[in-house]
Coordinates of C-alpha atoms in Angstrom, one line a residue:
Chain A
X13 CA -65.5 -59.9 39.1
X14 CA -62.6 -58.0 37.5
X15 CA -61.2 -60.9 35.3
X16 CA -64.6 -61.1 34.0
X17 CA -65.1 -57.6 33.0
X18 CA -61.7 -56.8 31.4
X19 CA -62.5 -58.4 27.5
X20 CA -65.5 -55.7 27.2
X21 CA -63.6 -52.7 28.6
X22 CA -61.1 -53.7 26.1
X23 CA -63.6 -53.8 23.2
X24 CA -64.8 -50.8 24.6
X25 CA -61.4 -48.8 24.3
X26 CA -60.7 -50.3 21.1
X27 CA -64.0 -49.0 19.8
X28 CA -63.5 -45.7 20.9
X29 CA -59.8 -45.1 19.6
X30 CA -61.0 -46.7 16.0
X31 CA -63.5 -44.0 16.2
X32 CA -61.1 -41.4 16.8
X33 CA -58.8 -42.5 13.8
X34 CA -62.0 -42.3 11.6
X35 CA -62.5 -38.6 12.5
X36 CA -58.9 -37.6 13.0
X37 CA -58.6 -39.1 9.6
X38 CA -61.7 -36.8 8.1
X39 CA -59.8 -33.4 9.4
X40 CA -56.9 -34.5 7.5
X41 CA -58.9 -35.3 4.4
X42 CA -60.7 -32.7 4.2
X43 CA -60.6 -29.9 7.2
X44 CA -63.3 -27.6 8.5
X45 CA -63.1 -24.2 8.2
X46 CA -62.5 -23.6 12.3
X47 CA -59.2 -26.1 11.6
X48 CA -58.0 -24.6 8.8
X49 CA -55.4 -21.3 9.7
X50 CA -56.1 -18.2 7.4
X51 CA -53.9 -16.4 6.1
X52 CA -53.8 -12.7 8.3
X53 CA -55.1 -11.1 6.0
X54 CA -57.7 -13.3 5.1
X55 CA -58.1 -13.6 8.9
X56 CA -59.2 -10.4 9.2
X57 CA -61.7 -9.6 6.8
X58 CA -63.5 -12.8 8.3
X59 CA -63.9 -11.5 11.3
X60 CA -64.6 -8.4 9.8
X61 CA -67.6 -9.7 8.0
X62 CA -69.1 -11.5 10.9
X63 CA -68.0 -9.4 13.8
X64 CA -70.9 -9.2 15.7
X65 CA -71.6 -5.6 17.6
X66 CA -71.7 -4.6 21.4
X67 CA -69.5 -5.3 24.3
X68 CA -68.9 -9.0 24.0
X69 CA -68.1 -8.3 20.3
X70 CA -65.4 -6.0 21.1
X71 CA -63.7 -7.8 23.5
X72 CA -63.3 -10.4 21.1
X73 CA -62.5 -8.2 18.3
X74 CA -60.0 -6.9 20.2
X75 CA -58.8 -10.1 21.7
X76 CA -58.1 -11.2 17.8
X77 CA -57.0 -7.8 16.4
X78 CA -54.4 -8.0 19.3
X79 CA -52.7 -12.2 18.2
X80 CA -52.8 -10.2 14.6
X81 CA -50.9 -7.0 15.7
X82 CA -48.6 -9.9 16.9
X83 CA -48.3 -11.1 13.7
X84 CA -47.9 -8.1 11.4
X85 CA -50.6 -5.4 12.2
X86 CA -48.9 -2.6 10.3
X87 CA -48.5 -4.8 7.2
X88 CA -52.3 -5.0 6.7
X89 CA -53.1 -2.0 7.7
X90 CA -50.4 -0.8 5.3
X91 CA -52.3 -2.8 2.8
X92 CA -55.6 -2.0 3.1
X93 CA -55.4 1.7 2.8
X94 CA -52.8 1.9 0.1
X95 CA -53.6 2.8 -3.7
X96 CA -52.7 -0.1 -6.2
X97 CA -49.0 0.0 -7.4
X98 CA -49.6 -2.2 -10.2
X99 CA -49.1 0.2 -13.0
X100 CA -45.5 1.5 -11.0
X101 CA -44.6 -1.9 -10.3
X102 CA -45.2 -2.9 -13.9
X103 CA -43.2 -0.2 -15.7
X104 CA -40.3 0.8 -13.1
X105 CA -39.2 -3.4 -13.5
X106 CA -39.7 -3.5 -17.2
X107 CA -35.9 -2.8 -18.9
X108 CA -37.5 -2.3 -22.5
X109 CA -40.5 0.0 -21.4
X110 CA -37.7 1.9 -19.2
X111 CA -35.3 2.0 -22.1
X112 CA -38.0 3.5 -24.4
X113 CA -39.5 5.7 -22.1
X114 CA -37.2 7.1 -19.7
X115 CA -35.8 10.2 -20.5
X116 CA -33.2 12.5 -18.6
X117 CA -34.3 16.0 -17.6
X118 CA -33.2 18.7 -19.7
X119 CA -30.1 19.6 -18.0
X120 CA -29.9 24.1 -17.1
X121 CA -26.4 25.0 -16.6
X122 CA -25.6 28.3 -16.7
X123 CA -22.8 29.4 -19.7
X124 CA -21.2 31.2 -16.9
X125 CA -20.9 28.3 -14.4
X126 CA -17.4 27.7 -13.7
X127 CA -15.1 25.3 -10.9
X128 CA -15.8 22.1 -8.7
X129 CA -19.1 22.6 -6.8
Chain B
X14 CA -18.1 7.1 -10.1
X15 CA -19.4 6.5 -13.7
X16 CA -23.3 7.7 -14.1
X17 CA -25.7 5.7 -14.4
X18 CA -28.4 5.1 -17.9
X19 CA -31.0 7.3 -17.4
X20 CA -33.5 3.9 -17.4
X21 CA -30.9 2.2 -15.1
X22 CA -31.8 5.2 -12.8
X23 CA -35.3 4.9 -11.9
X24 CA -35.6 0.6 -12.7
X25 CA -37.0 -1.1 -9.5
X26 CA -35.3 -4.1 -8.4
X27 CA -37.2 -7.4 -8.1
X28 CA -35.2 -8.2 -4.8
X29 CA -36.6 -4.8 -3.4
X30 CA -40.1 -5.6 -4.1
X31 CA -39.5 -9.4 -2.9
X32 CA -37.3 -8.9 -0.2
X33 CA -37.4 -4.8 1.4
X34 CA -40.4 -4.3 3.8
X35 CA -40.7 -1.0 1.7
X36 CA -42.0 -2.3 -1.2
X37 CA -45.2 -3.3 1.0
X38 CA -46.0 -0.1 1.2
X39 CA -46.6 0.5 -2.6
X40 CA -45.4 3.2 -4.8
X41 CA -48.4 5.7 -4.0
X42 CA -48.6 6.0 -0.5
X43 CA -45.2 7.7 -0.7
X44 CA -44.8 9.0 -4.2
X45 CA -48.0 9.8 -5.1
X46 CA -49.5 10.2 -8.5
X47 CA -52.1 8.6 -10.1
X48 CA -52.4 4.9 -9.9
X49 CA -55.4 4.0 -12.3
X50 CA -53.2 4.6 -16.0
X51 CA -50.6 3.2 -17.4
X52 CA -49.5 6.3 -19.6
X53 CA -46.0 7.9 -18.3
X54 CA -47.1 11.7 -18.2
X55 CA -50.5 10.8 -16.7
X56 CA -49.6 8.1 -14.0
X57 CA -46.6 10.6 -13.3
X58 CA -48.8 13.4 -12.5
X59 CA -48.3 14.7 -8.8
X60 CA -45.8 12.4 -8.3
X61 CA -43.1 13.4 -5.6
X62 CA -39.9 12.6 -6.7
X63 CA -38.0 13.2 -3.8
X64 CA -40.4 11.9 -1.2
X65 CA -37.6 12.2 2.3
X66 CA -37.6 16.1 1.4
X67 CA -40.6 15.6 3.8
X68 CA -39.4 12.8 6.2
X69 CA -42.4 13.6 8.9
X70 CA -45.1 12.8 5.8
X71 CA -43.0 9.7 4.6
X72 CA -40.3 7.7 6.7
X73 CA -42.1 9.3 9.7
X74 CA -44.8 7.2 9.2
X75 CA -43.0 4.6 10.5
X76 CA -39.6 6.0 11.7
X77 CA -41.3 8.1 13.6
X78 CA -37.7 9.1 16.3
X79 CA -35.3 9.3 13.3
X80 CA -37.3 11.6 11.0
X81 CA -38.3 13.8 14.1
X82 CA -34.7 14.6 14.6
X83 CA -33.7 14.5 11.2
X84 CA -35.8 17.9 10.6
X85 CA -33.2 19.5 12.0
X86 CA -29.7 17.7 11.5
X87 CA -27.1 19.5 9.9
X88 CA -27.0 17.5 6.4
X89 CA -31.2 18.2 5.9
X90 CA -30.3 22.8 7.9
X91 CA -26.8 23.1 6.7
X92 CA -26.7 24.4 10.0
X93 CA -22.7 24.3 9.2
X94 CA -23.1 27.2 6.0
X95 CA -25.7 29.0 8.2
X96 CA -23.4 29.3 11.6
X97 CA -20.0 30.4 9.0
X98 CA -22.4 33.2 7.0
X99 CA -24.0 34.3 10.4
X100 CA -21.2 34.8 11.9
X101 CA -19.7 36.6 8.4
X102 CA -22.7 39.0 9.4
X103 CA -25.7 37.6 7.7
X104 CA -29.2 38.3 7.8
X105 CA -31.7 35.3 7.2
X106 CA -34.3 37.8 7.6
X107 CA -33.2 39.9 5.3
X108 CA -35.3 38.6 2.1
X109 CA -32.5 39.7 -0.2
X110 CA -30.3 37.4 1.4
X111 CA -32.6 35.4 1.9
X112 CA -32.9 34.7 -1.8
X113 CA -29.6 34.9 -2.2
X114 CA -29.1 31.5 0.3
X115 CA -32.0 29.9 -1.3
X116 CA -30.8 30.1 -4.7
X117 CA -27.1 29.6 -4.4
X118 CA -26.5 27.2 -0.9
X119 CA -29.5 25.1 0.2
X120 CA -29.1 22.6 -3.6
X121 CA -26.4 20.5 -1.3
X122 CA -28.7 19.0 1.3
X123 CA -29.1 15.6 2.3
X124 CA -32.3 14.0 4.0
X125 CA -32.9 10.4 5.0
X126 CA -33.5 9.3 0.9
X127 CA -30.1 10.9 -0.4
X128 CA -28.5 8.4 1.7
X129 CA -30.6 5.3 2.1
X130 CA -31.6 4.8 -1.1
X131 CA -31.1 7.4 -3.8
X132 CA -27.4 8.3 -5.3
X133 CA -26.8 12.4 -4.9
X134 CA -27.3 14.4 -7.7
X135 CA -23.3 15.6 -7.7
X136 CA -22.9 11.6 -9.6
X137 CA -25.8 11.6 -11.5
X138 CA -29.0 11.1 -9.4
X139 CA -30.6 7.7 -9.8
X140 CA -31.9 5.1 -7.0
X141 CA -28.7 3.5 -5.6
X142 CA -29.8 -0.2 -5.8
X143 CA -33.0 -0.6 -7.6
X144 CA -34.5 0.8 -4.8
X145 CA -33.4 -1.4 -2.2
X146 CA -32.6 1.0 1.1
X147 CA -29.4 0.9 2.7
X148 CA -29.0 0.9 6.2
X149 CA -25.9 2.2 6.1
X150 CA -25.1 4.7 3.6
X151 CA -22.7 3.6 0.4
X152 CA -19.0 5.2 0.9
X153 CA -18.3 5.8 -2.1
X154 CA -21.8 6.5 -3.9
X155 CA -23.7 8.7 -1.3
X156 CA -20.9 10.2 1.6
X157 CA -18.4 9.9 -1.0
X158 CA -20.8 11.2 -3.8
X159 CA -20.8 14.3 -1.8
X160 CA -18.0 14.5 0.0
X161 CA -15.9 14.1 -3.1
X162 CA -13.0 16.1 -3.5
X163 CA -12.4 17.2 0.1
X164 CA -12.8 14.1 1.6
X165 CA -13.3 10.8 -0.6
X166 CA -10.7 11.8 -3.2
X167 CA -8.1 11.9 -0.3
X168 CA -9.4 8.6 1.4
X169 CA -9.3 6.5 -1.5
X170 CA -6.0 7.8 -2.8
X171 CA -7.1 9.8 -5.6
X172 CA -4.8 12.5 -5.9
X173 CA -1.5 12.0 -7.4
X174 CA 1.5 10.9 -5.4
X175 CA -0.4 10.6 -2.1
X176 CA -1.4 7.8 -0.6
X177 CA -4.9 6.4 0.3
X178 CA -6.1 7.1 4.2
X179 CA -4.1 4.1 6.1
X180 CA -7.7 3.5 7.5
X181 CA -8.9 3.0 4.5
X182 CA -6.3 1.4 2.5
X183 CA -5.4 -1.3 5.6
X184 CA -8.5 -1.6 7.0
X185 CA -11.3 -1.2 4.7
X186 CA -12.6 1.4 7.5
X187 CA -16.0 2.4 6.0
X188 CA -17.2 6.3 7.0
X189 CA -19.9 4.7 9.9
X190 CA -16.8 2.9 11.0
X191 CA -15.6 5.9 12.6
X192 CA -18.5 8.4 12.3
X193 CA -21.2 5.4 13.6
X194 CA -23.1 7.8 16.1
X195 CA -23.1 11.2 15.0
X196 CA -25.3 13.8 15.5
X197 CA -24.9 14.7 12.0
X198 CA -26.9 12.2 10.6
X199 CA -30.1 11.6 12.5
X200 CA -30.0 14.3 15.6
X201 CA -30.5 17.4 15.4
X202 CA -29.8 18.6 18.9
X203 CA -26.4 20.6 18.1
X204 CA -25.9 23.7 16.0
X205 CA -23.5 25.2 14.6
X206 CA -20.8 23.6 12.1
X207 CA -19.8 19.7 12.5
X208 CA -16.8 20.6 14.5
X209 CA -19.5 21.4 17.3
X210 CA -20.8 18.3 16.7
X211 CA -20.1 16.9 20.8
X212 CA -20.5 13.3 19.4
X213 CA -17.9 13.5 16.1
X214 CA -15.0 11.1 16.3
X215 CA -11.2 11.9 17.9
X216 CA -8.1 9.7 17.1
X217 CA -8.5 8.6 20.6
X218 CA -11.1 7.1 20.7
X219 CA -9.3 4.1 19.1
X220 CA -5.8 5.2 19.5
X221 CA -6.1 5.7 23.4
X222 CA -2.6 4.3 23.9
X223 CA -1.1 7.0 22.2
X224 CA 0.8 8.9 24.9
X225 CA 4.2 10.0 26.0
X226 CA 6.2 7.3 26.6
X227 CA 4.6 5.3 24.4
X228 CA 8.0 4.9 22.5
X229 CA 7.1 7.3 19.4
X230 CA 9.5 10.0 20.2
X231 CA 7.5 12.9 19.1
X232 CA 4.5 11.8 20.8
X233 CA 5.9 13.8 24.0
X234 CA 3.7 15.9 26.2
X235 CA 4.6 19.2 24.3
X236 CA 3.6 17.5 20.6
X237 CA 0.5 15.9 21.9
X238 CA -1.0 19.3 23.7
X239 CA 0.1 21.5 21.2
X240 CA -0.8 19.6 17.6
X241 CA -3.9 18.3 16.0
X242 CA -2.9 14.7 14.9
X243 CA -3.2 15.5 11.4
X244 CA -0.8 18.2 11.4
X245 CA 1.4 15.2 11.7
X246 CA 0.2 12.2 10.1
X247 CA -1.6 13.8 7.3
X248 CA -0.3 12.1 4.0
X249 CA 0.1 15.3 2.1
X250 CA -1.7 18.0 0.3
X251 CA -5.2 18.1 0.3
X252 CA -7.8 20.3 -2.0
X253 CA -8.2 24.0 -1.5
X254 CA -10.9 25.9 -3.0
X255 CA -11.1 29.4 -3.7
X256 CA -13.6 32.2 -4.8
X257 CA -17.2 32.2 -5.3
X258 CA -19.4 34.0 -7.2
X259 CA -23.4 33.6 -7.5
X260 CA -25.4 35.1 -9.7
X261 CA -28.3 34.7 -12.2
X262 CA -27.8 35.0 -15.6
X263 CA -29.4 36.8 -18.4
X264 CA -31.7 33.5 -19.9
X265 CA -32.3 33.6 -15.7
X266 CA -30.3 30.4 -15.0
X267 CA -28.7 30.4 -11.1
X268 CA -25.0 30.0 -11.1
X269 CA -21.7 30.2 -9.3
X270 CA -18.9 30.5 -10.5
X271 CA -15.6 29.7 -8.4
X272 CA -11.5 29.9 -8.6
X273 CA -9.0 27.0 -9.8
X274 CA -8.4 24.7 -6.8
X275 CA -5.1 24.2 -5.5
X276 CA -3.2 21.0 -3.7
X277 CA -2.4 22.4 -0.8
X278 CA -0.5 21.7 2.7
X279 CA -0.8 24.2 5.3
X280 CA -0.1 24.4 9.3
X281 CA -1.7 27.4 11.2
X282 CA -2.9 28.3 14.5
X283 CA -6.4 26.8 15.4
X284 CA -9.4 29.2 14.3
X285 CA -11.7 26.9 16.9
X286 CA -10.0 26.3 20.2
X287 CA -12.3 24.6 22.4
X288 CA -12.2 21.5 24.6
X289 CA -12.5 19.2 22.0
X290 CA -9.7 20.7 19.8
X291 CA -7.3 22.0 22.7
X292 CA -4.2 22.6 20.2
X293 CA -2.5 25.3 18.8
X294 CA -1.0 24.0 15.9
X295 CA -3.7 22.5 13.2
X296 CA -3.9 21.9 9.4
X297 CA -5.6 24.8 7.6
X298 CA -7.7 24.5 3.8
X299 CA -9.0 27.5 2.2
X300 CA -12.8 27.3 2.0
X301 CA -15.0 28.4 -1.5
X302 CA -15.7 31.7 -0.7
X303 CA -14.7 35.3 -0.7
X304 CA -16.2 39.0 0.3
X305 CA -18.2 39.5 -3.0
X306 CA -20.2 35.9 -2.7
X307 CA -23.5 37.6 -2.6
X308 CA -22.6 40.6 -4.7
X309 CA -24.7 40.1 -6.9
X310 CA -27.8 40.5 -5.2
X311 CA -26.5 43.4 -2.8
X312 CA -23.8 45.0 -1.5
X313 CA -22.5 44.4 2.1
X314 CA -24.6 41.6 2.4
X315 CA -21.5 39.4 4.8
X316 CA -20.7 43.1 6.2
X317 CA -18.3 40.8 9.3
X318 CA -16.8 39.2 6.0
X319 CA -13.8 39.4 8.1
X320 CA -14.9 37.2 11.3
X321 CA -14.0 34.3 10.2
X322 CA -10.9 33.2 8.6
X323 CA -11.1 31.9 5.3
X324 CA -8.5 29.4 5.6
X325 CA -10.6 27.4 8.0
X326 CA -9.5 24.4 10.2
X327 CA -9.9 21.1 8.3
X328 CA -9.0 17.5 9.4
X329 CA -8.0 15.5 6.0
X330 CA -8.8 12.1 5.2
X331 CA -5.2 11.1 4.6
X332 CA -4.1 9.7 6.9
X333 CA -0.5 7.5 7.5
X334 CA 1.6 6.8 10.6
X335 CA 4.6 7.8 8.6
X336 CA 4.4 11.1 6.3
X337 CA 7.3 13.4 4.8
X338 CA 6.7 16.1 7.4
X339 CA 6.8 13.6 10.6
X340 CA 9.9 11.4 9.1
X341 CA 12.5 13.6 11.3
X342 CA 12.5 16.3 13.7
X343 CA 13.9 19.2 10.5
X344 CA 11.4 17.8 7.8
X345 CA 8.8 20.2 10.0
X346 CA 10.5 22.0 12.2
X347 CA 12.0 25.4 10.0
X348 CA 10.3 24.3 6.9
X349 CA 8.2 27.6 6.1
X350 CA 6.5 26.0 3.4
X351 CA 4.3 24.2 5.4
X352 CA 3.7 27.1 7.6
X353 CA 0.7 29.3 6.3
X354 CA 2.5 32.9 6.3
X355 CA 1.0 36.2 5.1
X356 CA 2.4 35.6 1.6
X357 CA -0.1 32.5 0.9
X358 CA -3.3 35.3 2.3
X359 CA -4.2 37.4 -0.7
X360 CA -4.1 40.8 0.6
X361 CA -8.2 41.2 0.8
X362 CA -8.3 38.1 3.1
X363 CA -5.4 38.8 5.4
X364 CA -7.7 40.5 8.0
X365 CA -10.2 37.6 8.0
X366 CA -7.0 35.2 8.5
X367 CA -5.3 37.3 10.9
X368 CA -5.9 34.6 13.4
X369 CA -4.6 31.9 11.5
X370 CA -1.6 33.4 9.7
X371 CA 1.9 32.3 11.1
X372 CA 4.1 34.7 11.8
X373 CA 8.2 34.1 10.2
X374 CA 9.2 34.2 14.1
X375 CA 6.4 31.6 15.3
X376 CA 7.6 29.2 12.7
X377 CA 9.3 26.5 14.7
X378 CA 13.2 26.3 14.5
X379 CA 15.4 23.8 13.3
X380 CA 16.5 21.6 15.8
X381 CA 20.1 21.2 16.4
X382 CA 21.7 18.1 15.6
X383 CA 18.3 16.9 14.7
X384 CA 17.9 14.3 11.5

């Protein structure tokens, strides 16, 4: 009896573990979205967007708001509620604007200012 | 320290906004102004230059036990000026003085931006390193940018004919080598000047072996009690300053205005005995000041002028195992000159340094048959 059923067990397992290289394969290709690791901040206006409301909801929320404090909770908070620096950003690293633009303030020094401070 | 282009002043490093966790805060959110134009006056409007004047609204965000104590440390109060002129018989309440302080003695401040990332305004002003912040503060561009000619001027060597700090000049000691946990910078839980400072460095704290017996002949039990280390191994002359005068003048632009200072090497008896500084025998520098400070804006306004010396104990930052006065038992001992006697006391400051003066019989005399 067991000598006779071992070749189709062994097709059987072969079948199965070909199948398994097939899908493995496919999340390699091309990933779902549940494989597929956001960025934080990414992360969190996902779950933002879809967070669904009462108890269960906030357990989870928190569950998730808690691995992202883990990973640089300030940072996006930070982020989030700060004005855009682009302008700053842009002038304060540009030599020639800086050059053109900067100017020292108008230095009040008393005539009758004498000695080492 | 040369200054710095006024452009080279306010540029923004790339390495700050790629590499300091500051730069993901944004410009704004400290600063202020307006972030939605690219013109200079407009964007600039509101802005906060200066934004740890305020360290609870900005590095308290985050810092939250550093900027709570640095609202009252003695770089952000002066607490040091305030103690001195209090006990000179000022009035803080007094809004005349009042004015007087805030116009002449609150401009040399320091909070947590003056040293972590901004260059003071004694060498210019500017951001240090393209607004990268320093964990520890530069030596020579923001301790040293303030503490310039009392202190960095004698560690680096910078007067003439005396030699760099040993500690300095040997070791490459930086300031936080030696003053790594004082109150001074972040705590604010002392008053009074930094000599009260409970957490300040002492010699021996490193130099614990220093003791009698431990083969330097003057380190015997009369020396060590008796002398601040300095009085000894002090290199030579340090700065002196003298005079001050505030006032405003008539296109209503604050000033002061103070005396020539002086090189000068003095030994007198310690204005601040206490457990921490036991000796008799301490170097003395003459502090900026004098009766009519505040004249100006009142009279009598230091009415207990006279309750503190002005020649005021002072530890230099000179310092060498071997100096001229330790070299032999007579380069000191009888040597007047290094004594401060009544004839180095202008005669309207005697009374205030009555505690300090050396008398011609409490000089020390020469030793017989001593080198």
């Amino acid at each position: 009896m067991n000598h006779r059923n071992r070749p189709s067990r062994k097709r059987g397992l072969w079948l199965a573990a070909a199948l398994a290289l097939i899908f493995l394969g496919a999340l390699v290709i091309r990933p779902p979205a549940w494989a597929t690791p956001l960025p934080a901040a990414q992360r969190v206006a996902h779950l933002q967007a879809r967070a669904p409301m009462g108890a269960e909801a906030s357990l989870q929320q928190a569950s998730v708001d808690e691995q992202i404090s883990a990973e640089g909770a300030s940072h996006l908070t930070i982020q989030a509620d700060t004005p855009n620096s682009d302008n700053c950003i842009a002038c304060h690293t540009d030599k020639k604007k800086l050059k053109k633009l900067a100017k020292e303030p108008e230095e009040v020094k008393s005539e009758e200012a004498s000695g080492e401070g | 320290m040369p200054p710095l282009e006024v452009w080279q002043k306010v540029l923004i490093k790339d390495k700050f906004l790629k590499k300091d966790v500051h730069a993901d805060i944004g410009c704004i959110e400290c600063h202020g102004g307006q972030p939605d134009t690219d013109d200079k006056d407009a964007a600039h409007e509101g802005m906060i230059k200066k934004v740890g004047a305020d360290p609870a609204k900005t590095c308290g965000k985050c810092h939250v036990d550093y900027a709570s104590a640095a609202q009252t440390n003695i770089h952000r109060l002066q607490t040091g000026y305030q103690t001195v002129l209090a006990h000179r018989g000022a009035d803080f309440t007094d809004p005349t003085f009042a004015t007087a302080y805030n116009n002449h003695c609150t401009g040399c401040h320091a909070d947590c931006s003056d040293c972590h990332v901004s260059r003071p305004t004694a060498l210019g002003g500017g951001l240090l390193s393209g607004h990268l912040f320093k964990k520890t503060a530069s030596i020579w561009q923001t301790c040293g940018g303030c503490h310039s000619t009392r202190i960095a001027d004698d560690y680096k060597g910078g007067h003439e004919d005396i030699p760099a700090d040993i500690h300095w000049e040997k070791e490459g000691m930086l300031c936080s080598d030696c003053h790594a946990d004082d109150a001074s910078y972040h705590d604010g839980s002392h008053g009074g000047t930094r000599y009260e400072d409970p957490t300040a460095p002492t010699c021996i704290q490193c130099h614990e072996d220093v003791k009698p017996g431990d083969g330097v002949e003057q380190h015997d039990q009369e020396h060590l009690q008796n002398m601040a280390c300095q009085t000894c191994h002090a290199a030579g002359a340090y700065k002196s300053c003298y005079g001050c005068h505030t006032g405003i003048d008539d296109k209503g632009i604050k000033y002061f205005a103070s005396e020539p200072s002086q090189m000068t090497f003095k030994i007198g008896h310690n204005p601040i005995k206490s457990e921490r500084h036991p000796w008799e025998w301490v170097l003395l520098r003459h502090a900026p000041t004098n009766k009519d400070l505040f004249a100006y804006y009142g009279d009598n306004l230091l009415p207990d002028f006279d309750a503190v010396p002005t020649w005021k104990f002072t530890t230099p930052h000179n310092v060498r195992a071997k100096t001229p006065q330790n070299q032999s038992c007579n380069n000191c001992h009888g040597q007047s000159d290094l004594f401060l006697t009544e004839q180095d006391v202008t005669p309207d400051e005697r009374a205030a340094n009555a505690p300090v003066i050396v008398a011609p019989d409490d000089i020390p005399k020469p030793v017989e048959g001593g080198s």
